XYZ file of C-alpha atoms in Angstrom:
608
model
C 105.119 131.554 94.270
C 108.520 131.513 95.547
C 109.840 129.259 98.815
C 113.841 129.272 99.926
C 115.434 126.116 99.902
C 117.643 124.595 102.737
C 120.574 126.403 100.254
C 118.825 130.206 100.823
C 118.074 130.211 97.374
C 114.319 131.071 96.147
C 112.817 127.913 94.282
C 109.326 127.364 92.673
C 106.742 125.729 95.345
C 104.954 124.263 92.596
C 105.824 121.897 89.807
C 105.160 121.974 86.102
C 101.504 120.853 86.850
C 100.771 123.222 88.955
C 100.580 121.072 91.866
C 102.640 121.982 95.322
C 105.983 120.374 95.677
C 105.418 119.699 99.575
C 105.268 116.085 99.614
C 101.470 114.800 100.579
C 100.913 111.263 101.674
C 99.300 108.582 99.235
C 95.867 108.263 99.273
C 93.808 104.671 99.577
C 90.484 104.232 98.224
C 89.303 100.579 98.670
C 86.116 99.539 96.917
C 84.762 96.474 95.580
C 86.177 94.372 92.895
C 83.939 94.890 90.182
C 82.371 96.147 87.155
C 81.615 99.097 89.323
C 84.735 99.709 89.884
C 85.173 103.169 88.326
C 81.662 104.450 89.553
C 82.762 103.061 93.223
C 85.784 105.078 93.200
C 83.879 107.962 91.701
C 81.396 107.867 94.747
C 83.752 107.666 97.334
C 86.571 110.634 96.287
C 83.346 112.992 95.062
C 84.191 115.336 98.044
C 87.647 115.539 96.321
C 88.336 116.628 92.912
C 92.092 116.976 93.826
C 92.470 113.008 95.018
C 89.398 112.227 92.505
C 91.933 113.309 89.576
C 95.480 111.506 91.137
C 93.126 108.282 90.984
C 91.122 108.158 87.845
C 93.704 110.290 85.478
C 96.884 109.888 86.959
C 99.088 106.374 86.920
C 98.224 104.449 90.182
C 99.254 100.988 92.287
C 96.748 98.664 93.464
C 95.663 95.391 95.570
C 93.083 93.043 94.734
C 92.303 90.433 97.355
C 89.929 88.164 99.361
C 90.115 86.130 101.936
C 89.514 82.621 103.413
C 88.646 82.297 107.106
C 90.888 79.014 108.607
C 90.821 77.933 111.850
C 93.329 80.250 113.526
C 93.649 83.372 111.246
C 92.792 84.406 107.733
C 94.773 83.351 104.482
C 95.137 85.887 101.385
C 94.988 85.681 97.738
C 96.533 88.732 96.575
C 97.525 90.123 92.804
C 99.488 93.716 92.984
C 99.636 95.457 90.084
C 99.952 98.706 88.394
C 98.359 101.281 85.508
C 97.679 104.147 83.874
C 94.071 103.821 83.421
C 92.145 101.979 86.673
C 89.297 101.492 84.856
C 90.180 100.316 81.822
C 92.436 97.804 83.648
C 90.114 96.415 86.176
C 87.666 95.923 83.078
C 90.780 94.133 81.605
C 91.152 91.603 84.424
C 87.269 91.050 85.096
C 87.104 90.371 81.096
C 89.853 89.807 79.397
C 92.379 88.078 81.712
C 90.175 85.113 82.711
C 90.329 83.371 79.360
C 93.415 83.068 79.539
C 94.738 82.548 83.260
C 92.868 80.676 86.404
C 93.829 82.865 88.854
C 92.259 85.874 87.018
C 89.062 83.372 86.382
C 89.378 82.518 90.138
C 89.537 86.163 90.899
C 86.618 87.112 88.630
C 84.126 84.371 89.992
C 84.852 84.696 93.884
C 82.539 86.875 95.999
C 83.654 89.772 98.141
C 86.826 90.373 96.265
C 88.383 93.850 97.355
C 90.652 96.178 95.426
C 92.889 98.941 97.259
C 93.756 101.856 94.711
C 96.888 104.004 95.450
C 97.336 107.427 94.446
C 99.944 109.898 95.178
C 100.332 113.403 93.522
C 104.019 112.557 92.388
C 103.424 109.432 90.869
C 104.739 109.117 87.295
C 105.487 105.338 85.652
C 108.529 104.553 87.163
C 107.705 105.671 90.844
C 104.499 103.558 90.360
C 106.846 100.148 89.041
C 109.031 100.654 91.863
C 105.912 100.935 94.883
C 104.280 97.734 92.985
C 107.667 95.963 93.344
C 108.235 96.987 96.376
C 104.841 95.586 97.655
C 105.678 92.387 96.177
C 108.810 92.263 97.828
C 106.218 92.852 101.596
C 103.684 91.039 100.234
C 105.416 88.136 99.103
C 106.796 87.607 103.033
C 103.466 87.684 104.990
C 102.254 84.766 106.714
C 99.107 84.880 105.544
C 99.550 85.403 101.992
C 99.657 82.162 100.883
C 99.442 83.020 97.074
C 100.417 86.155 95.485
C 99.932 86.988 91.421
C 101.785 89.204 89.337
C 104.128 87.897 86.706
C 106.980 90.493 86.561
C 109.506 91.651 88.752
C 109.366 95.829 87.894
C 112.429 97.521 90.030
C 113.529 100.509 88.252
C 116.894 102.392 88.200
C 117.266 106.089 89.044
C 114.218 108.180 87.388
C 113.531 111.945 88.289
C 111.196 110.764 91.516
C 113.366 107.586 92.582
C 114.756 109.574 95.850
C 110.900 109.532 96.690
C 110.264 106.213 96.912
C 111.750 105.054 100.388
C 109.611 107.769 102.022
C 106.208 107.129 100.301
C 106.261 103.685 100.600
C 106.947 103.830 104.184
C 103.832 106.307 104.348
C 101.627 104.048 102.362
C 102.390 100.648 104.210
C 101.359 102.392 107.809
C 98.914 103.819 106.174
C 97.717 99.998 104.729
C 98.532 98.793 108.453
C 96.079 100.801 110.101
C 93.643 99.791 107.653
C 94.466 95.598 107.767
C 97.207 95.105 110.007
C 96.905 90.740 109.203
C 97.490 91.475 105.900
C 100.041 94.142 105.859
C 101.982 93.719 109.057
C 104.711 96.004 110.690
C 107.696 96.939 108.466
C 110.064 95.676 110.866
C 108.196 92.086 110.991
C 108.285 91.558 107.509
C 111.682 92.353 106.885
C 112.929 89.717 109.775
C 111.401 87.339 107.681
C 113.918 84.521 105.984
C 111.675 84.853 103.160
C 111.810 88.500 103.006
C 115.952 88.250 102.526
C 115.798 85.606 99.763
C 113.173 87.258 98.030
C 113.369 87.836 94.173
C 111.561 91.200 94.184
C 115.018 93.157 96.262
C 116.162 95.954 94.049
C 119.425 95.115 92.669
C 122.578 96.219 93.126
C 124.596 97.331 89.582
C 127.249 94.474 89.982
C 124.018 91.744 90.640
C 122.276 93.215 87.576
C 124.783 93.347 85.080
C 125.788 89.546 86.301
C 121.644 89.206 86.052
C 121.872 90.184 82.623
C 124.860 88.268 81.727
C 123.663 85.288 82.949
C 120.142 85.602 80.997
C 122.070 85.950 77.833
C 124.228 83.086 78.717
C 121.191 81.159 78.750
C 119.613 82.247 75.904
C 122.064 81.614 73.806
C 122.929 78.056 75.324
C 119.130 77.119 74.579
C 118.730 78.393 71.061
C 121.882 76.708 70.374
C 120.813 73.585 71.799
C 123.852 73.573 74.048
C 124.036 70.551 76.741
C 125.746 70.795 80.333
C 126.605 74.089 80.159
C 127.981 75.677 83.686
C 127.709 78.814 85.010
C 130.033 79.458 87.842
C 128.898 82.721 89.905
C 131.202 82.744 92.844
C 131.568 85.264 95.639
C 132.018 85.579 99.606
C 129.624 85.562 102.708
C 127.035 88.590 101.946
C 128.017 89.695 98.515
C 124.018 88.507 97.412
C 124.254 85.599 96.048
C 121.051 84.386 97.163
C 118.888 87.312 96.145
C 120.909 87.289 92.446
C 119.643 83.452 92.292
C 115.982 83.974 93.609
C 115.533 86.531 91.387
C 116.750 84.299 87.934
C 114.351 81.392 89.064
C 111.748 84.013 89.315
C 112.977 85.032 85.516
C 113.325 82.442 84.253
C 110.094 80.745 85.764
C 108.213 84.125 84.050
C 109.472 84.045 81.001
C 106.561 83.877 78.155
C 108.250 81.549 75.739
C 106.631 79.567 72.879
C 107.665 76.349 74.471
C 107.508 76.199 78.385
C 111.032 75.559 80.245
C 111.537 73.240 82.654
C 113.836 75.046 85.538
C 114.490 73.690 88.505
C 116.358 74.896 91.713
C 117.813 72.923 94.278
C 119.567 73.467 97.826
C 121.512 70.657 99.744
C 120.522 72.695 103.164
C 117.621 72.191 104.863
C 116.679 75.425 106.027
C 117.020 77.213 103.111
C 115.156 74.652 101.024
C 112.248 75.731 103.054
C 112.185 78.654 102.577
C 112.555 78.368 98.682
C 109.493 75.958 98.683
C 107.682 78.715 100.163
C 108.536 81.246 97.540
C 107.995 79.272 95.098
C 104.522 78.101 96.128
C 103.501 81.297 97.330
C 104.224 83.176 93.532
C 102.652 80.290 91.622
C 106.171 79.041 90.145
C 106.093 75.604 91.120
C 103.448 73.008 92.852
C 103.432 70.810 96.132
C 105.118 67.983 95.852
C 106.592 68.610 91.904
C 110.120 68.863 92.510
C 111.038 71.722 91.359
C 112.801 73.097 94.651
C 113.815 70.332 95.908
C 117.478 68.604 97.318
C 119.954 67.618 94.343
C 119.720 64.075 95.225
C 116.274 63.758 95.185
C 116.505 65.499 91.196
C 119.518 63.401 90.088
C 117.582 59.710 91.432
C 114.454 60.965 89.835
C 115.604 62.477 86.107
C 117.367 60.673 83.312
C 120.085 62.308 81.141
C 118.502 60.984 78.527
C 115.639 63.783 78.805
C 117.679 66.925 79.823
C 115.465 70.025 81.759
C 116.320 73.352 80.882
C 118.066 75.055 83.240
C 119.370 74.166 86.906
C 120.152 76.675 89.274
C 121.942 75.605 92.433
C 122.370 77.524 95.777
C 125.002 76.902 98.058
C 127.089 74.650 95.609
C 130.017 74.409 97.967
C 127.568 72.288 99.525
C 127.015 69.992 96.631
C 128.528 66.145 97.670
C 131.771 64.994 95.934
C 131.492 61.383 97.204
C 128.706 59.074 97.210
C 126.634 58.840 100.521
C 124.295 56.305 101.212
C 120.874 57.746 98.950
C 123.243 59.339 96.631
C 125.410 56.478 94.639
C 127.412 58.726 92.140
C 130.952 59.789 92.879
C 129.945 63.962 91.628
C 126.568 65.647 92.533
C 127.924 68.477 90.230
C 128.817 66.169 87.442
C 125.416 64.684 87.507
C 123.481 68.011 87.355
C 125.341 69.106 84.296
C 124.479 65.426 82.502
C 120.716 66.534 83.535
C 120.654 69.839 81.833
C 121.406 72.203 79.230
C 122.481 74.629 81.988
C 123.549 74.254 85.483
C 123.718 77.661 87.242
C 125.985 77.496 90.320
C 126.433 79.917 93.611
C 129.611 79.172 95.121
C 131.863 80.200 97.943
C 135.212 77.517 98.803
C 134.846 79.141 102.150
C 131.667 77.957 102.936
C 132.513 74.441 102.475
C 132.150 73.128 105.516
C 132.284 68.751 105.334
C 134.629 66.217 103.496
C 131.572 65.195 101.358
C 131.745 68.471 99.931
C 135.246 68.942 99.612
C 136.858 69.908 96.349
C 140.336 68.718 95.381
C 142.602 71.932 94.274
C 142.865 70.305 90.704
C 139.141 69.757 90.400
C 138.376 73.149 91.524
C 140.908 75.101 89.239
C 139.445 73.175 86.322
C 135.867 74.101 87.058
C 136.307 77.643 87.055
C 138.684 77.598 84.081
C 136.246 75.899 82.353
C 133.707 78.730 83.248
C 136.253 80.982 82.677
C 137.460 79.621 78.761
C 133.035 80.062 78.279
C 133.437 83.940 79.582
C 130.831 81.919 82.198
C 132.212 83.186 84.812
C 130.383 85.794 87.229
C 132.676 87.292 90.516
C 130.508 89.263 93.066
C 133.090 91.505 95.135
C 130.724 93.614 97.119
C 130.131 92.772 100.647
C 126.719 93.764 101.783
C 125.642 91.766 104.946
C 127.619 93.058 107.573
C 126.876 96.710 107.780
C 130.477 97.412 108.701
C 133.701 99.199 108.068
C 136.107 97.573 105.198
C 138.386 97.557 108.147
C 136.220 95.455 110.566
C 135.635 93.202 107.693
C 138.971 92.419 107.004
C 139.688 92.164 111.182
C 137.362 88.481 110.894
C 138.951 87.389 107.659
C 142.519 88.103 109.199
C 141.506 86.284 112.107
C 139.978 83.051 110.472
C 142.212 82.378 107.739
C 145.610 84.665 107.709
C 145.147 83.560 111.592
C 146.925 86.757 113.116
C 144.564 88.882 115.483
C 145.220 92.437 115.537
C 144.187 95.342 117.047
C 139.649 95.498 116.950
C 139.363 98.727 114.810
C 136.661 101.484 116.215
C 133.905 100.937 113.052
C 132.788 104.545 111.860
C 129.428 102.720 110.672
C 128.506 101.578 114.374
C 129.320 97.948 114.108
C 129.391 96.577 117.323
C 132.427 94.041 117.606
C 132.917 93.084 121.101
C 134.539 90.402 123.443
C 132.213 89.356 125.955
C 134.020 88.297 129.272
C 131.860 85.220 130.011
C 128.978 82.857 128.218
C 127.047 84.271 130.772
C 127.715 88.339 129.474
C 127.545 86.745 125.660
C 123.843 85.863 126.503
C 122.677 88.545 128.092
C 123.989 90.917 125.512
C 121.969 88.494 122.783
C 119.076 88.791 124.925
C 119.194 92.356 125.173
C 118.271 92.629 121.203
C 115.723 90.562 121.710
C 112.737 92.493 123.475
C 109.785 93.198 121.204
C 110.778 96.997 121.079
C 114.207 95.487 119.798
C 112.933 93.149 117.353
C 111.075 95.689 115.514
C 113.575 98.369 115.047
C 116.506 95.737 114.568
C 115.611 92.305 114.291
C 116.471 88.925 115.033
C 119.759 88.132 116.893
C 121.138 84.346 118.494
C 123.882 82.271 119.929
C 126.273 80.432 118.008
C 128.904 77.916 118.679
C 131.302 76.129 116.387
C 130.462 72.332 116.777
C 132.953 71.626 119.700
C 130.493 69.834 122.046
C 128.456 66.608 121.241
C 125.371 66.532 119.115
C 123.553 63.339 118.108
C 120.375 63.845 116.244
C 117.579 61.734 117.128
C 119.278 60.254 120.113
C 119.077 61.325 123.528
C 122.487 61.789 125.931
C 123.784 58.930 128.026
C 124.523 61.138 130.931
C 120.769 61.821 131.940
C 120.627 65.331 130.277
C 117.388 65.650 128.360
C 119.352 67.411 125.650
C 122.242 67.754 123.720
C 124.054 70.845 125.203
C 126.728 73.639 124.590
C 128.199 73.604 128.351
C 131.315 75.959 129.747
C 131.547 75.810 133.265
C 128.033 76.104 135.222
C 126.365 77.341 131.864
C 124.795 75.364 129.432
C 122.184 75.742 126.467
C 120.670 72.852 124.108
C 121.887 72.677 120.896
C 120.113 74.100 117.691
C 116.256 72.133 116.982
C 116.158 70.466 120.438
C 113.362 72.106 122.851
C 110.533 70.751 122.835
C 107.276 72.561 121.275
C 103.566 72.094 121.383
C 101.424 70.968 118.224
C 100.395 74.249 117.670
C 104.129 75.790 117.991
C 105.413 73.178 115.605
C 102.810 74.017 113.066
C 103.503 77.821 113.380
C 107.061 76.795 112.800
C 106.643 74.434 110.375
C 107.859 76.979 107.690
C 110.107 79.532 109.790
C 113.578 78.658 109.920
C 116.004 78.065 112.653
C 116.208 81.354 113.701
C 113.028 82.651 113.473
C 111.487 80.417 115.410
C 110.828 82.031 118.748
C 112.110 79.092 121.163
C 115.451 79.521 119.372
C 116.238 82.156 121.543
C 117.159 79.637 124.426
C 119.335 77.334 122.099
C 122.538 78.037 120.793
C 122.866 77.366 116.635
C 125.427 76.046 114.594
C 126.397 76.368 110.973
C 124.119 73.636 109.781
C 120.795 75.583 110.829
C 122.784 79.315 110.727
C 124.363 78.950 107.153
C 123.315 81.153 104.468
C 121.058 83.306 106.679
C 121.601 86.862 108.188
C 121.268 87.753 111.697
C 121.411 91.535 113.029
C 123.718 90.709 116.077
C 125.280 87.380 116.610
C 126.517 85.841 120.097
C 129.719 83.473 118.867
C 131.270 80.907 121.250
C 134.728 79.973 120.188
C 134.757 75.951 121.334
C 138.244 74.667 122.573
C 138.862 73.726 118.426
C 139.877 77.150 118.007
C 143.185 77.648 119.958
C 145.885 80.684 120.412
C 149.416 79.526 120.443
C 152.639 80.883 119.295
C 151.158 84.506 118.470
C 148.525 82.689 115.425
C 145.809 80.817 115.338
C 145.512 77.226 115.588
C 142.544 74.734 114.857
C 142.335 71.408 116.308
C 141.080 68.650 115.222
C 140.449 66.663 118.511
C 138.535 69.348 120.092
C 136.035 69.082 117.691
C 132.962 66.739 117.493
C 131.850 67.987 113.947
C 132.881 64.434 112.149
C 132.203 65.825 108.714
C 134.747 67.760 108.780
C 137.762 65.632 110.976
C 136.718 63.082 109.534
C 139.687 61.506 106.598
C 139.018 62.152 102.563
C 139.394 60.147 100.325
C 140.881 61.621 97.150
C 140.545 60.566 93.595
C 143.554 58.731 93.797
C 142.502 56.671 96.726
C 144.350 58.197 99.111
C 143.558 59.339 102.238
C 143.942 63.383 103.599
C 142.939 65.356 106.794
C 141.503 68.616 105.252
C 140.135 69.600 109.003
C 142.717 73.077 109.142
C 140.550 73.978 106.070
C 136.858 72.796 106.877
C 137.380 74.029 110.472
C 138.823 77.409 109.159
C 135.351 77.924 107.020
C 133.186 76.508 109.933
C 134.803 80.181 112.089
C 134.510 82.002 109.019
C 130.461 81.409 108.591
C 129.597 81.949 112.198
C 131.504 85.336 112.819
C 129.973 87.002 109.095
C 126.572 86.129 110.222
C 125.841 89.443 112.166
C 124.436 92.539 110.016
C 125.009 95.176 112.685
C 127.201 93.362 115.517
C 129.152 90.491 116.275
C 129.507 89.160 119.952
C 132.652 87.104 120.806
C 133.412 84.578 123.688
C 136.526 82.304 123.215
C 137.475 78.746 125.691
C 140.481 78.422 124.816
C 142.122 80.370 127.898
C 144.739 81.949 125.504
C 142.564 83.096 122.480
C 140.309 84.542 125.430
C 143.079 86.269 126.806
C 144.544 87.874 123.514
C 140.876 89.268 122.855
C 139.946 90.872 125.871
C 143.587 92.320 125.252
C 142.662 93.897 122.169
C 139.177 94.770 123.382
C 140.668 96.508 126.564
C 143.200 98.480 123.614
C 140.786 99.423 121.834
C 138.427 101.038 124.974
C 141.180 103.220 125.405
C 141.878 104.234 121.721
């Protein structure tokens, strides 16, 4: 039989199986986990021979789970995996598997333990790697998973079906909503989720898997070798993935089935993302409570000798690594003292996300880093900028702006990125608030206020003036700072794992880069404090407006002299808060002239 194609020309409307080419949706059988398994699934599709045959004889995806009742809502054990053969594979992990891993044994000697089998009539091997990946990737960022098995990360490359995938999977996860929306919430939640963007289960782009792959022989080699404090240097701007290429080599490398088990550890010097790292790790088995193995560089340098080296360090957001010594850290080099700890210390770095003295870099120190790297061929450069869904053109409008410090005319983005300057705090908030309805939430996620830190802030230490918080204040409006309203017991323990952003009270506070750094928002509301100034046709950054000490603060160099490096710090401090926005950035300026020149350009561009 013979169909025309969107092209007018006559096409077969079956495929080489005989089966029709219109595209069905996946079918899911749940049964019990079992010995029965295969006579289970055999009694339920019986009225189908065409969905009885996709399931028993054709490759398939599936879900085994149970559940624990807690006082509020249910927790989930969950192992996704994927076959050939159903049967032969749930006989493998009721038999087989339990003598040699506890969760399998776990698995095999809980009661009412369910399985979810996924079929689909174009599922070959690859299509059926890529949905189990994918439902990692969900799983892995539900609330109530709180431990999910597997032991492979499976995204494929382009296969005959891959154009499939995005659609199916889409079809199956409503069609797993309907049937437990707890465990498999909304699309649109999950992917809001902090963990959800620093998951190690994203598909990955051909520059982050080549580096992947690099990097993994790089390693290889340095361990067989016996190598000691090697570096790795992978450096790259604001959204070029960074995160997702690290979180997806400490899932590696944490995987790995080696005769001898490594000893990897990854640390963050930033407390939000920590969190969210501890969760990851927990959740996928890679590291326990309390063991240290995500955990804050200090706390690994005071408690490992570099007399007994680990394996391999992996470090996120090394710009914010300290290059002094501060009170529980008594080195001079946080970097320095990693690399004496290990055989090899991988490093994500961006110089314009260093945002304090303590982390400040000397020019000569820096060069010789990387040309170190560089003289190992250990040196990784990510180019691509994938965070702000914008034209090249709008992209280069914010770096102009921050560090050539010229502002030219706003470019009209063909993509739909909304850059606009908002008249008043006032217009700035509502125009947040607007994206944050439920309706809004779903189809675009989370979006906040942001302020560089040009208004005082003392943590744990109420104002003098009678305020009962810290606030961001311009004229009659004000908003507390970032981690300030109060919350009940029950919030706090909802929120206990969320970070700044997604915690729902956030919406009435205004964030800075300490709590906003290295996350994505979909629009962002930016107030330009009074240290960002317009003079002269450039912009100017100044000090005294600013109460971020950490960065006016003097440095002392190597030489024991003294340098203001605030021009720079302050520079990077714009530079985080205005990439921040996925889909649309929000602008609102004090200084009278910078506000001026914007609404300039905005009112130029309105009539372009």
């Amino acid at each position: 039989m013979k169909i025309k194609a969107e092209n007018g020309n006559l096409i077969d409307a079956f495929n080489r199986e005989g089966r029709s080419i219109f595209m069905k949706g996946p079918i899911v059988e749940e049964v019990k986990y079992d010995h029965n398994v295969v006579s289970s699934l055999s009694h339920s599709l019986e009225d189908s021979d065409e969905k009885r045959e996709l399931i028993m004889d054709y490759p398939t995806d599936y879900v085994i789970y149970y559940s624990k009742k807690g006082k509020t809502a249910n927790t989930y054990e969950v192992y996704v995996g994927e076959t050939n053969n159903i049967g032969r594979r749930t006989l493998q992990h009721l038999d087989d598997d339990p003598r040699e891993r506890k969760d399998w044994e776990r698995l095999a000697n809980v009661d009412e333990v369910k399985m979810l089998v996924i079929g689909h009539e174009h599922f070959n091997k690859s299509l059926t790697l890529d949905i189990e990946n994918r439902l990692m990737l969900y799983l892995s960022s539900v609330d109530a998973v709180k431990k999910l098995n597997n032991r492979r990360s499976n995204s494929q490359n382009k296969y005959y079906t891959s154009t499939e995938m995005e659609k199916i999977f889409t079809k199956l996860w409503r069609k797993l909503n309907k049937q437990n929306q707890e465990l498999f919430p909304l699309e649109s939640i999950i992917r809001e989720k902090a963990i959800f963007k620093a998951s190690p289960f994203h598909s990955l782009t051909k520059e982050q898997s080549v580096s992947r792959e690099r990097i993994m022989d790089k390693v290889s080699e340095a361990l067989k070798e016996e190598k000691r404090g090697q570096l790795i240097f992978v450096e790259g701007e604001a959204g070029s993935g960074k995160t997702v290429l690290l979180s997806s080599l400490f899932y590696l490398l944490s995987t790995l089935e080696t005769d001898v088990s490594m000893r990897n550890y990854l640390l963050v010097n930033h407390d939000q993302q920590l969190k969210v790292y501890q969760e990851i790790a927990v959740k996928l088995g890679l590291t326990k409570k309390g063991d240290g193995a995500v955990s804050k560089p200090t706390h690994f340098i005071n408690t490992h000798s570099p007399n007994d080296p680990v394996d391999v360090i992996l470090v996120d957001e090394a710009h914010l690594l300290w290059t002094q010594g501060k009170m529980s850290y008594r080195g001079e080099n946080q970097l320095v003292d990693l690399l004496k700890r290990a055989r090899v210390v991988i490093v994500i770095f961006d110089k314009h996300q260093t945002l304090t003295t303590e982390e400040y870099w000397e020019d000569s120190e820096m060069d010789e880093l990387r040309e170190s790297a560089k003289r190992q061929n250990n040196l990784i450069q990510l180019r691509n900028q994938m965070r702000m869904d914008a034209d090249p053109e709008t992209v280069e409008w914010v770096k102009s702006m921050v560090y050539d410090r010229k502002l030219s005319n706003i470019p009209k983005d063909s993509r739909g990125y909304d850059l606009k300057i908002m008249t008043s705090p006032e217009n700035l908030e509502n125009e947040i608030r607007k994206h944050v309805s439920d309706k809004e939430i779903k189809e675009n996620g989370l979006s906040r206020m942001l302020a560089t830190y040009d208004w005082k802030y003392i943590q744990q230490k109420h104002p003098d003036n009678g305020d009962e918080y810290w606030n961001v204040e311009i004229g009659d409006w004000k908003k507390a700072w970032n981690l300030q309203l109060k919350q009940s017991k029950e919030e706090k323990r909802n929120n206990k794992s969320l970070s700044w952003a997604e915690q729902p009270q956030t919406i009435n506070e205004v964030g800075s880069t300490y709590t906003i750094q290295g996350f994505d928002l979909n629009y962002s509301g930016v107030i330009i404090g009074p240290s960002v100034k317009y003079r002269n046709g450039r912009i100017i950054y100044d000090p005294e407006a600013s109460f971020n000490s950490k960065a006016i603060q003097n440095r002392t160099l190597k030489d024991h002299s003294k340098i203001k490096v605030a021009d720079e710090l302050l520079a990077n401090e714009l530079n985080v808060l205005l990439t921040r926005g996925m889909r649309g950035l929000y602008i609102y300026a004090v200084d009278e002239e910078l506000q001026s020149k914007l609404l300039q350009l905005q009112k130029e561009k309105d009539y372009q």
